[in-house]
Amino acid sequence: MATKAQIASAARALFAGQGYVATTIAAIAESADIPAPTIYSAFGGKAAILRAIAWGIADTLDIDRAHEEALAEPDPRDGLRRAANIQRRQFEQMYDVIDIYQEAARTDPDIARDMRTIAANRERAFRRHVEAIAAHLAPGVSTDDGVAIYLTLVLPEVYRTLVIERGWTAGRYENWLADALITQLLP
């Protein structure tokens, strides 16, 4: 288990620093101080390492439970605030991994398939949230419109622009996102 963690940590740093495509198993082996055959035995390849990194972080965030708690909020505003907190925590913990996934998807068909699955899962989760508050949506905002608005506001590119490029704190991003979701979706 410690070996896999070493490999994942070294790979994450290399993927983020020099890019997914440029990072070789040999470079990961050197950085982790673990023989390349051990890496192949433990993971099989770079795509599996990247998946393990992403799912390891996602598991610690317990995103599904957090979404259920947001859905359970009786006040839709509170549920949307919780949703904004989920996004903040997710981006804080793994924005670099999301960025790596996006780069890798351009050249790796398996990662591209993963990205499509992740996007579909996100849309399903956001649709469930919008459907749960459908009776409270602003006049003129259909469920489909609400999902489109939600999906757009929580794009990783929005986080990157505000936090990474413009220097917002993660807390400011969370507050902005909560306000934007509430303002755009509710009366």
mmCIF file of N, CA and C in Angstrom, residues 41-170:
data_model
loop_
_atom_site.group_PDB
_atom_site.id
_atom_site.type_symbol
_atom_site.label_atom_id
_atom_site.label_comp_id
_atom_site.label_asym_id
_atom_site.label_seq_id
_atom_site.Cartn_x
_atom_site.Cartn_y
_atom_site.Cartn_z
ATOM 1 N N SER A 41 3.454 -3.620 -12.475
ATOM 2 C CA SER A 41 2.763 -4.676 -11.739
ATOM 3 C C SER A 41 1.652 -4.106 -10.856
ATOM 4 N N ALA A 42 1.924 -2.977 -10.225
ATOM 5 C CA ALA A 42 0.951 -2.374 -9.304
ATOM 6 C C ALA A 42 -0.201 -1.699 -10.038
ATOM 7 N N PHE A 43 0.088 -1.079 -11.190
ATOM 8 C CA PHE A 43 -0.931 -0.281 -11.870
ATOM 9 C C PHE A 43 -1.194 -0.691 -13.317
ATOM 10 N N GLY A 44 -0.169 -1.084 -14.019
ATOM 11 C CA GLY A 44 -0.340 -1.414 -15.426
ATOM 12 C C GLY A 44 0.074 -0.299 -16.365
ATOM 13 N N GLY A 45 -0.100 0.942 -15.974
ATOM 14 C CA GLY A 45 0.266 2.051 -16.849
ATOM 15 C C GLY A 45 -0.157 3.387 -16.277
ATOM 16 N N LYS A 46 0.120 4.437 -17.048
ATOM 17 C CA LYS A 46 -0.138 5.804 -16.567
ATOM 18 C C LYS A 46 -1.624 6.069 -16.334
ATOM 19 N N ALA A 47 -2.482 5.586 -17.224
ATOM 20 C CA ALA A 47 -3.918 5.843 -17.068
ATOM 21 C C ALA A 47 -4.426 5.277 -15.744
ATOM 22 N N ALA A 48 -3.991 4.083 -15.404
ATOM 23 C CA ALA A 48 -4.419 3.471 -14.138
ATOM 24 C C ALA A 48 -3.880 4.242 -12.936
ATOM 25 N N ILE A 49 -2.677 4.770 -13.064
ATOM 26 C CA ILE A 49 -2.124 5.585 -11.973
ATOM 27 C C ILE A 49 -2.962 6.845 -11.800
ATOM 28 N N LEU A 50 -3.280 7.503 -12.913
ATOM 29 C CA LEU A 50 -4.087 8.724 -12.843
ATOM 30 C C LEU A 50 -5.456 8.440 -12.245
ATOM 31 N N ARG A 51 -6.082 7.338 -12.656
ATOM 32 C CA ARG A 51 -7.376 6.956 -12.075
ATOM 33 C C ARG A 51 -7.255 6.753 -10.565
ATOM 34 N N ALA A 52 -6.218 6.060 -10.152
ATOM 35 C CA ALA A 52 -6.031 5.794 -8.719
ATOM 36 C C ALA A 52 -5.860 7.088 -7.937
ATOM 37 N N ILE A 53 -5.144 8.034 -8.513
ATOM 38 C CA ILE A 53 -4.977 9.337 -7.857
ATOM 39 C C ILE A 53 -6.337 10.008 -7.704
ATOM 40 N N ALA A 54 -7.088 10.065 -8.799
ATOM 41 C CA ALA A 54 -8.390 10.752 -8.782
ATOM 42 C C ALA A 54 -9.367 10.083 -7.830
ATOM 43 N N TRP A 55 -9.496 8.769 -7.918
ATOM 44 C CA TRP A 55 -10.471 8.084 -7.068
ATOM 45 C C TRP A 55 -10.043 8.112 -5.609
ATOM 46 N N GLY A 56 -8.756 8.093 -5.350
ATOM 47 C CA GLY A 56 -8.284 8.198 -3.969
ATOM 48 C C GLY A 56 -8.703 9.508 -3.330
ATOM 49 N N ILE A 57 -8.574 10.593 -4.085
ATOM 50 C CA ILE A 57 -8.991 11.904 -3.567
ATOM 51 C C ILE A 57 -10.505 11.960 -3.443
ATOM 52 N N ALA A 58 -11.206 11.506 -4.475
ATOM 53 C CA ALA A 58 -12.674 11.545 -4.462
ATOM 54 C C ALA A 58 -13.228 10.759 -3.276
ATOM 55 N N ASP A 59 -12.615 9.621 -2.975
ATOM 56 C CA ASP A 59 -13.075 8.825 -1.830
ATOM 57 C C ASP A 59 -12.958 9.597 -0.526
ATOM 58 N N THR A 60 -11.881 10.361 -0.355
ATOM 59 C CA THR A 60 -11.719 11.116 0.890
ATOM 60 C C THR A 60 -12.734 12.249 0.981
ATOM 61 N N LEU A 61 -13.186 12.753 -0.165
ATOM 62 C CA LEU A 61 -14.165 13.844 -0.165
ATOM 63 C C LEU A 61 -15.589 13.341 0.065
ATOM 64 N N ASP A 62 -15.831 12.055 -0.185
ATOM 65 C CA ASP A 62 -17.162 11.458 -0.024
ATOM 66 C C ASP A 62 -18.224 12.323 -0.708
ATOM 67 N N ILE A 63 -18.015 12.565 -1.984
ATOM 68 C CA ILE A 63 -18.854 13.482 -2.752
ATOM 69 C C ILE A 63 -20.303 13.015 -2.819
ATOM 70 N N ASP A 64 -20.522 11.706 -2.984
ATOM 71 C CA ASP A 64 -21.901 11.208 -3.068
ATOM 72 C C ASP A 64 -22.683 11.525 -1.798
ATOM 73 N N ARG A 65 -22.066 11.280 -0.643
ATOM 74 C CA ARG A 65 -22.744 11.584 0.625
ATOM 75 C C ARG A 65 -23.011 13.082 0.741
ATOM 76 N N ALA A 66 -22.033 13.881 0.350
ATOM 77 C CA ALA A 66 -22.195 15.336 0.424
ATOM 78 C C ALA A 66 -23.335 15.807 -0.475
ATOM 79 N N HIS A 67 -23.453 15.219 -1.669
ATOM 80 C CA HIS A 67 -24.571 15.575 -2.553
ATOM 81 C C HIS A 67 -25.908 15.182 -1.921
ATOM 82 N N GLU A 68 -25.954 14.020 -1.296
ATOM 83 C CA GLU A 68 -27.195 13.587 -0.636
ATOM 84 C C GLU A 68 -27.581 14.563 0.475
ATOM 85 N N GLU A 69 -26.598 15.036 1.223
ATOM 86 C CA GLU A 69 -26.874 16.009 2.280
ATOM 87 C C GLU A 69 -27.382 17.324 1.694
ATOM 88 N N ALA A 70 -26.822 17.732 0.573
ATOM 89 C CA ALA A 70 -27.291 18.958 -0.082
ATOM 90 C C ALA A 70 -28.732 18.784 -0.551
ATOM 91 N N LEU A 71 -29.041 17.622 -1.103
ATOM 92 C CA LEU A 71 -30.411 17.348 -1.563
ATOM 93 C C LEU A 71 -31.399 17.309 -0.403
ATOM 94 N N ALA A 72 -30.938 16.883 0.759
ATOM 95 C CA ALA A 72 -31.820 16.732 1.920
ATOM 96 C C ALA A 72 -32.148 18.058 2.600
ATOM 97 N N GLU A 73 -31.444 19.116 2.249
ATOM 98 C CA GLU A 73 -31.704 20.422 2.870
ATOM 99 C C GLU A 73 -33.128 20.877 2.536
ATOM 100 N N PRO A 74 -33.924 21.234 3.553
ATOM 101 C CA PRO A 74 -35.293 21.681 3.272
ATOM 102 C C PRO A 74 -35.341 23.030 2.542
ATOM 103 N N ASP A 75 -34.376 23.887 2.800
ATOM 104 C CA ASP A 75 -34.323 25.189 2.130
ATOM 105 C C ASP A 75 -33.417 25.054 0.910
ATOM 106 N N PRO A 76 -33.946 25.285 -0.298
ATOM 107 C CA PRO A 76 -33.118 25.118 -1.496
ATOM 108 C C PRO A 76 -31.872 26.001 -1.492
ATOM 109 N N ARG A 77 -31.952 27.157 -0.844
ATOM 110 C CA ARG A 77 -30.770 28.022 -0.768
ATOM 111 C C ARG A 77 -29.645 27.339 0.017
ATOM 112 N N ASP A 78 -30.016 26.707 1.116
ATOM 113 C CA ASP A 78 -29.021 25.993 1.918
ATOM 114 C C ASP A 78 -28.433 24.816 1.140
ATOM 115 N N GLY A 79 -29.279 24.128 0.378
ATOM 116 C CA GLY A 79 -28.791 23.024 -0.453
ATOM 117 C C GLY A 79 -27.808 23.501 -1.505
ATOM 118 N N LEU A 80 -28.084 24.652 -2.106
ATOM 119 C CA LEU A 80 -27.169 25.200 -3.114
ATOM 120 C C LEU A 80 -25.879 25.700 -2.466
ATOM 121 N N ARG A 81 -25.981 26.217 -1.251
ATOM 122 C CA ARG A 81 -24.759 26.607 -0.534
ATOM 123 C C ARG A 81 -23.886 25.378 -0.256
ATOM 124 N N ARG A 82 -24.543 24.286 0.132
ATOM 125 C CA ARG A 82 -23.794 23.035 0.350
ATOM 126 C C ARG A 82 -23.156 22.564 -0.953
ATOM 127 N N ALA A 83 -23.894 22.697 -2.046
ATOM 128 C CA ALA A 83 -23.356 22.294 -3.350
ATOM 129 C C ALA A 83 -22.112 23.115 -3.685
ATOM 130 N N ALA A 84 -22.160 24.400 -3.399
ATOM 131 C CA ALA A 84 -20.994 25.258 -3.648
ATOM 132 C C ALA A 84 -19.815 24.817 -2.786
ATOM 133 N N ASN A 85 -20.096 24.403 -1.559
ATOM 134 C CA ASN A 85 -19.034 23.914 -0.685
ATOM 135 C C ASN A 85 -18.423 22.625 -1.231
ATOM 136 N N ILE A 86 -19.267 21.752 -1.767
ATOM 137 C CA ILE A 86 -18.771 20.510 -2.370
ATOM 138 C C ILE A 86 -17.795 20.841 -3.495
ATOM 139 N N GLN A 87 -18.193 21.766 -4.362
ATOM 140 C CA GLN A 87 -17.335 22.134 -5.490
ATOM 141 C C GLN A 87 -16.026 22.742 -5.009
ATOM 142 N N ARG A 88 -16.126 23.600 -4.028
ATOM 143 C CA ARG A 88 -14.904 24.215 -3.488
ATOM 144 C C ARG A 88 -13.945 23.146 -2.989
ATOM 145 N N ARG A 89 -14.451 22.225 -2.162
ATOM 146 C CA ARG A 89 -13.596 21.184 -1.592
ATOM 147 C C ARG A 89 -13.002 20.299 -2.688
ATOM 148 N N GLN A 90 -13.838 19.977 -3.661
ATOM 149 C CA GLN A 90 -13.356 19.134 -4.752
ATOM 150 C C GLN A 90 -12.236 19.840 -5.525
ATOM 151 N N PHE A 91 -12.457 21.090 -5.883
ATOM 152 C CA PHE A 91 -11.434 21.814 -6.637
ATOM 153 C C PHE A 91 -10.181 22.072 -5.798
ATOM 154 N N GLU A 92 -10.356 22.386 -4.525
ATOM 155 C CA GLU A 92 -9.185 22.604 -3.663
ATOM 156 C C GLU A 92 -8.308 21.356 -3.594
ATOM 157 N N GLN A 93 -8.953 20.207 -3.475
ATOM 158 C CA GLN A 93 -8.210 18.965 -3.295
ATOM 159 C C GLN A 93 -7.670 18.380 -4.594
ATOM 160 N N MET A 94 -8.356 18.676 -5.706
ATOM 161 C CA MET A 94 -7.959 17.945 -6.906
ATOM 162 C C MET A 94 -8.028 18.734 -8.204
ATOM 163 N N TYR A 95 -7.988 20.063 -8.140
ATOM 164 C CA TYR A 95 -8.014 20.803 -9.401
ATOM 165 C C TYR A 95 -6.856 20.378 -10.301
ATOM 166 N N ASP A 96 -5.680 20.192 -9.724
ATOM 167 C CA ASP A 96 -4.532 19.782 -10.544
ATOM 168 C C ASP A 96 -4.794 18.454 -11.240
ATOM 169 N N VAL A 97 -5.493 17.550 -10.567
ATOM 170 C CA VAL A 97 -5.797 16.244 -11.158
ATOM 171 C C VAL A 97 -6.830 16.400 -12.277
ATOM 172 N N ILE A 98 -7.805 17.270 -12.072
ATOM 173 C CA ILE A 98 -8.790 17.545 -13.125
ATOM 174 C C ILE A 98 -8.080 18.111 -14.351
ATOM 175 N N ASP A 99 -7.168 19.022 -14.126
ATOM 176 C CA ASP A 99 -6.389 19.622 -15.211
ATOM 177 C C ASP A 99 -5.569 18.548 -15.941
ATOM 178 N N ILE A 100 -4.968 17.658 -15.185
ATOM 179 C CA ILE A 100 -4.190 16.560 -15.773
ATOM 180 C C ILE A 100 -5.107 15.663 -16.605
ATOM 181 N N TYR A 101 -6.274 15.335 -16.073
ATOM 182 C CA TYR A 101 -7.248 14.510 -16.801
ATOM 183 C C TYR A 101 -7.610 15.159 -18.130
ATOM 184 N N GLN A 102 -7.854 16.468 -18.101
ATOM 185 C CA GLN A 102 -8.223 17.159 -19.334
ATOM 186 C C GLN A 102 -7.100 17.074 -20.365
ATOM 187 N N GLU A 103 -5.866 17.253 -19.921
ATOM 188 C CA GLU A 103 -4.729 17.122 -20.845
ATOM 189 C C GLU A 103 -4.629 15.693 -21.366
ATOM 190 N N ALA A 104 -4.696 14.726 -20.468
ATOM 191 C CA ALA A 104 -4.538 13.322 -20.843
ATOM 192 C C ALA A 104 -5.631 12.863 -21.803
ATOM 193 N N ALA A 105 -6.837 13.384 -21.633
ATOM 194 C CA ALA A 105 -7.968 12.974 -22.476
ATOM 195 C C ALA A 105 -7.752 13.328 -23.944
ATOM 196 N N ARG A 106 -6.917 14.313 -24.204
ATOM 197 C CA ARG A 106 -6.654 14.702 -25.596
ATOM 198 C C ARG A 106 -5.831 13.656 -26.347
ATOM 199 N N THR A 107 -5.114 12.804 -25.621
ATOM 200 C CA THR A 107 -4.246 11.833 -26.290
ATOM 201 C C THR A 107 -4.507 10.385 -25.887
ATOM 202 N N ASP A 108 -5.216 10.174 -24.800
ATOM 203 C CA ASP A 108 -5.429 8.821 -24.289
ATOM 204 C C ASP A 108 -6.917 8.476 -24.367
ATOM 205 N N PRO A 109 -7.303 7.555 -25.262
ATOM 206 C CA PRO A 109 -8.724 7.225 -25.423
ATOM 207 C C PRO A 109 -9.375 6.694 -24.146
ATOM 208 N N ASP A 110 -8.620 5.968 -23.317
ATOM 209 C CA ASP A 110 -9.189 5.462 -22.061
ATOM 210 C C ASP A 110 -9.519 6.604 -21.107
ATOM 211 N N ILE A 111 -8.632 7.571 -21.030
ATOM 212 C CA ILE A 111 -8.878 8.732 -20.168
ATOM 213 C C ILE A 111 -10.009 9.576 -20.748
ATOM 214 N N ALA A 112 -10.064 9.702 -22.068
ATOM 215 C CA ALA A 112 -11.164 10.441 -22.704
ATOM 216 C C ALA A 112 -12.499 9.782 -22.362
ATOM 217 N N ARG A 113 -12.529 8.458 -22.371
ATOM 218 C CA ARG A 113 -13.749 7.730 -21.997
ATOM 219 C C ARG A 113 -14.080 7.999 -20.527
ATOM 220 N N ASP A 114 -13.057 7.988 -19.673
ATOM 221 C CA ASP A 114 -13.269 8.324 -18.258
ATOM 222 C C ASP A 114 -13.887 9.713 -18.121
ATOM 223 N N MET A 115 -13.363 10.671 -18.872
ATOM 224 C CA MET A 115 -13.867 12.053 -18.796
ATOM 225 C C MET A 115 -15.337 12.118 -19.199
ATOM 226 N N ARG A 116 -15.708 11.370 -20.231
ATOM 227 C CA ARG A 116 -17.124 11.351 -20.636
ATOM 228 C C ARG A 116 -17.990 10.748 -19.531
ATOM 229 N N THR A 117 -17.496 9.697 -18.899
ATOM 230 C CA THR A 117 -18.236 9.071 -17.796
ATOM 231 C C THR A 117 -18.355 10.026 -16.617
ATOM 232 N N ILE A 118 -17.271 10.690 -16.277
ATOM 233 C CA ILE A 118 -17.286 11.658 -15.178
ATOM 234 C C ILE A 118 -18.265 12.785 -15.483
ATOM 235 N N ALA A 119 -18.229 13.303 -16.706
ATOM 236 C CA ALA A 119 -19.138 14.389 -17.094
ATOM 237 C C ALA A 119 -20.589 13.931 -17.005
ATOM 238 N N ALA A 120 -20.874 12.723 -17.447
ATOM 239 C CA ALA A 120 -22.244 12.199 -17.373
ATOM 240 C C ALA A 120 -22.680 12.021 -15.921
ATOM 241 N N ASN A 121 -21.783 11.535 -15.076
ATOM 242 C CA ASN A 121 -22.109 11.369 -13.651
ATOM 243 C C ASN A 121 -22.358 12.712 -12.976
ATOM 244 N N ARG A 122 -21.528 13.700 -13.305
ATOM 245 C CA ARG A 122 -21.727 15.046 -12.745
ATOM 246 C C ARG A 122 -23.083 15.597 -13.181
ATOM 247 N N GLU A 123 -23.378 15.453 -14.459
ATOM 248 C CA GLU A 123 -24.660 15.976 -14.940
ATOM 249 C C GLU A 123 -25.825 15.284 -14.244
ATOM 250 N N ARG A 124 -25.732 13.967 -14.041
ATOM 251 C CA ARG A 124 -26.806 13.255 -13.332
ATOM 252 C C ARG A 124 -26.970 13.790 -11.910
ATOM 253 N N ALA A 125 -25.858 14.000 -11.218
ATOM 254 C CA ALA A 125 -25.923 14.512 -9.841
ATOM 255 C C ALA A 125 -26.531 15.908 -9.818
ATOM 256 N N PHE A 126 -26.122 16.762 -10.748
ATOM 257 C CA PHE A 126 -26.642 18.129 -10.776
ATOM 258 C C PHE A 126 -28.111 18.132 -11.192
ATOM 259 N N ARG A 127 -28.480 17.244 -12.116
ATOM 260 C CA ARG A 127 -29.890 17.138 -12.516
ATOM 261 C C ARG A 127 -30.734 16.713 -11.319
ATOM 262 N N ARG A 128 -30.252 15.753 -10.551
ATOM 263 C CA ARG A 128 -30.996 15.333 -9.351
ATOM 264 C C ARG A 128 -31.221 16.518 -8.422
ATOM 265 N N HIS A 129 -30.203 17.347 -8.271
ATOM 266 C CA HIS A 129 -30.334 18.503 -7.388
ATOM 267 C C HIS A 129 -31.367 19.482 -7.950
ATOM 268 N N VAL A 130 -31.262 19.789 -9.224
ATOM 269 C CA VAL A 130 -32.209 20.733 -9.834
ATOM 270 C C VAL A 130 -33.627 20.163 -9.784
ATOM 271 N N GLU A 131 -33.785 18.883 -10.058
ATOM 272 C CA GLU A 131 -35.117 18.270 -9.979
ATOM 273 C C GLU A 131 -35.661 18.318 -8.555
ATOM 274 N N ALA A 132 -34.784 18.176 -7.565
ATOM 275 C CA ALA A 132 -35.215 18.219 -6.161
ATOM 276 C C ALA A 132 -35.735 19.599 -5.769
ATOM 277 N N ILE A 133 -35.249 20.639 -6.443
ATOM 278 C CA ILE A 133 -35.695 22.002 -6.115
ATOM 279 C C ILE A 133 -36.577 22.588 -7.224
ATOM 280 N N ALA A 134 -37.064 21.735 -8.122
ATOM 281 C CA ALA A 134 -37.823 22.198 -9.292
ATOM 282 C C ALA A 134 -39.002 23.087 -8.914
ATOM 283 N N ALA A 135 -39.674 22.773 -7.824
ATOM 284 C CA ALA A 135 -40.829 23.581 -7.409
ATOM 285 C C ALA A 135 -40.416 24.983 -6.977
ATOM 286 N N HIS A 136 -39.138 25.178 -6.732
ATOM 287 C CA HIS A 136 -38.635 26.472 -6.257
ATOM 288 C C HIS A 136 -37.874 27.252 -7.327
ATOM 289 N N LEU A 137 -37.756 26.690 -8.530
ATOM 290 C CA LEU A 137 -37.002 27.382 -9.578
ATOM 291 C C LEU A 137 -37.664 28.703 -9.937
ATOM 292 N N ALA A 138 -36.849 29.646 -10.338
ATOM 293 C CA ALA A 138 -37.343 30.971 -10.740
ATOM 294 C C ALA A 138 -38.275 30.823 -11.940
ATOM 295 N N PRO A 139 -39.243 31.730 -12.064
ATOM 296 C CA PRO A 139 -40.120 31.699 -13.232
ATOM 297 C C PRO A 139 -39.283 31.755 -14.511
ATOM 298 N N GLY A 140 -39.641 30.901 -15.456
ATOM 299 C CA GLY A 140 -38.935 30.877 -16.727
ATOM 300 C C GLY A 140 -37.717 29.976 -16.750
ATOM 301 N N VAL A 141 -37.321 29.432 -15.596
ATOM 302 C CA VAL A 141 -36.178 28.516 -15.551
ATOM 303 C C VAL A 141 -36.721 27.086 -15.517
ATOM 304 N N SER A 142 -36.581 26.389 -16.630
ATOM 305 C CA SER A 142 -37.008 24.992 -16.690
ATOM 306 C C SER A 142 -35.956 24.120 -16.005
ATOM 307 N N THR A 143 -36.303 22.877 -15.794
ATOM 308 C CA THR A 143 -35.327 21.954 -15.216
ATOM 309 C C THR A 143 -34.098 21.852 -16.117
ATOM 310 N N ASP A 144 -34.319 21.724 -17.424
ATOM 311 C CA ASP A 144 -33.180 21.638 -18.350
ATOM 312 C C ASP A 144 -32.332 22.904 -18.310
ATOM 313 N N ASP A 145 -32.996 24.063 -18.254
ATOM 314 C CA ASP A 145 -32.243 25.319 -18.140
ATOM 315 C C ASP A 145 -31.452 25.343 -16.834
ATOM 316 N N GLY A 146 -32.086 24.895 -15.761
ATOM 317 C CA GLY A 146 -31.418 24.871 -14.464
ATOM 318 C C GLY A 146 -30.181 23.986 -14.483
ATOM 319 N N VAL A 147 -30.289 22.838 -15.138
ATOM 320 C CA VAL A 147 -29.136 21.938 -15.241
ATOM 321 C C VAL A 147 -28.029 22.602 -16.055
ATOM 322 N N ALA A 148 -28.393 23.250 -17.158
ATOM 323 C CA ALA A 148 -27.392 23.928 -17.998
ATOM 324 C C ALA A 148 -26.687 25.036 -17.218
ATOM 325 N N ILE A 149 -27.448 25.797 -16.455
ATOM 326 C CA ILE A 149 -26.870 26.874 -15.641
ATOM 327 C C ILE A 149 -25.927 26.287 -14.589
ATOM 328 N N TYR A 150 -26.401 25.271 -13.896
ATOM 329 C CA TYR A 150 -25.621 24.612 -12.847
ATOM 330 C C TYR A 150 -24.305 24.086 -13.421
ATOM 331 N N LEU A 151 -24.409 23.324 -14.522
ATOM 332 C CA LEU A 151 -23.211 22.757 -15.149
ATOM 333 C C LEU A 151 -22.208 23.833 -15.535
ATOM 334 N N THR A 152 -22.699 24.937 -16.058
ATOM 335 C CA THR A 152 -21.817 26.016 -16.497
ATOM 336 C C THR A 152 -21.112 26.669 -15.315
ATOM 337 N N LEU A 153 -21.852 26.946 -14.257
ATOM 338 C CA LEU A 153 -21.263 27.640 -13.110
ATOM 339 C C LEU A 153 -20.207 26.810 -12.386
ATOM 340 N N VAL A 154 -20.333 25.486 -12.433
ATOM 341 C CA VAL A 154 -19.386 24.635 -11.700
ATOM 342 C C VAL A 154 -18.268 24.074 -12.589
ATOM 343 N N LEU A 155 -18.112 24.613 -13.777
ATOM 344 C CA LEU A 155 -17.025 24.161 -14.647
ATOM 345 C C LEU A 155 -15.664 24.405 -13.994
ATOM 346 N N PRO A 156 -14.746 23.468 -14.152
ATOM 347 C CA PRO A 156 -13.395 23.681 -13.622
ATOM 348 C C PRO A 156 -12.741 24.941 -14.191
ATOM 349 N N GLU A 157 -13.085 25.285 -15.413
ATOM 350 C CA GLU A 157 -12.507 26.478 -16.033
ATOM 351 C C GLU A 157 -12.901 27.753 -15.294
ATOM 352 N N VAL A 158 -14.092 27.770 -14.720
ATOM 353 C CA VAL A 158 -14.526 28.937 -13.941
ATOM 354 C C VAL A 158 -13.676 29.041 -12.676
ATOM 355 N N TYR A 159 -13.487 27.917 -11.996
ATOM 356 C CA TYR A 159 -12.623 27.902 -10.811
ATOM 357 C C TYR A 159 -11.217 28.361 -11.182
ATOM 358 N N ARG A 160 -10.680 27.809 -12.267
ATOM 359 C CA ARG A 160 -9.327 28.186 -12.692
ATOM 360 C C ARG A 160 -9.230 29.689 -12.925
ATOM 361 N N THR A 161 -10.214 30.248 -13.636
ATOM 362 C CA THR A 161 -10.182 31.679 -13.934
ATOM 363 C C THR A 161 -10.208 32.509 -12.655
ATOM 364 N N LEU A 162 -11.127 32.199 -11.761
ATOM 365 C CA LEU A 162 -11.300 33.024 -10.566
ATOM 366 C C LEU A 162 -10.211 32.803 -9.515
ATOM 367 N N VAL A 163 -9.892 31.563 -9.231
ATOM 368 C CA VAL A 163 -8.971 31.267 -8.127
ATOM 369 C C VAL A 163 -7.513 31.245 -8.586
ATOM 370 N N ILE A 164 -7.236 30.510 -9.613
ATOM 371 C CA ILE A 164 -5.836 30.343 -10.023
ATOM 372 C C ILE A 164 -5.334 31.556 -10.804
ATOM 373 N N GLU A 165 -6.138 32.029 -11.752
ATOM 374 C CA GLU A 165 -5.673 33.144 -12.582
ATOM 375 C C GLU A 165 -5.923 34.511 -11.948
ATOM 376 N N ARG A 166 -7.053 34.683 -11.267
ATOM 377 C CA ARG A 166 -7.410 35.995 -10.708
ATOM 378 C C ARG A 166 -7.087 36.144 -9.235
ATOM 379 N N GLY A 167 -6.642 35.074 -8.601
ATOM 380 C CA GLY A 167 -6.180 35.166 -7.224
ATOM 381 C C GLY A 167 -7.256 35.182 -6.152
ATOM 382 N N TRP A 168 -8.486 34.799 -6.503
ATOM 383 C CA TRP A 168 -9.519 34.702 -5.473
ATOM 384 C C TRP A 168 -9.144 33.598 -4.491
ATOM 385 N N THR A 169 -9.600 33.749 -3.258
ATOM 386 C CA THR A 169 -9.456 32.650 -2.307
ATOM 387 C C THR A 169 -10.522 31.611 -2.629
ATOM 388 N N ALA A 170 -10.299 30.403 -2.154
ATOM 389 C CA ALA A 170 -11.296 29.353 -2.354
ATOM 390 C C ALA A 170 -12.605 29.722 -1.656
#
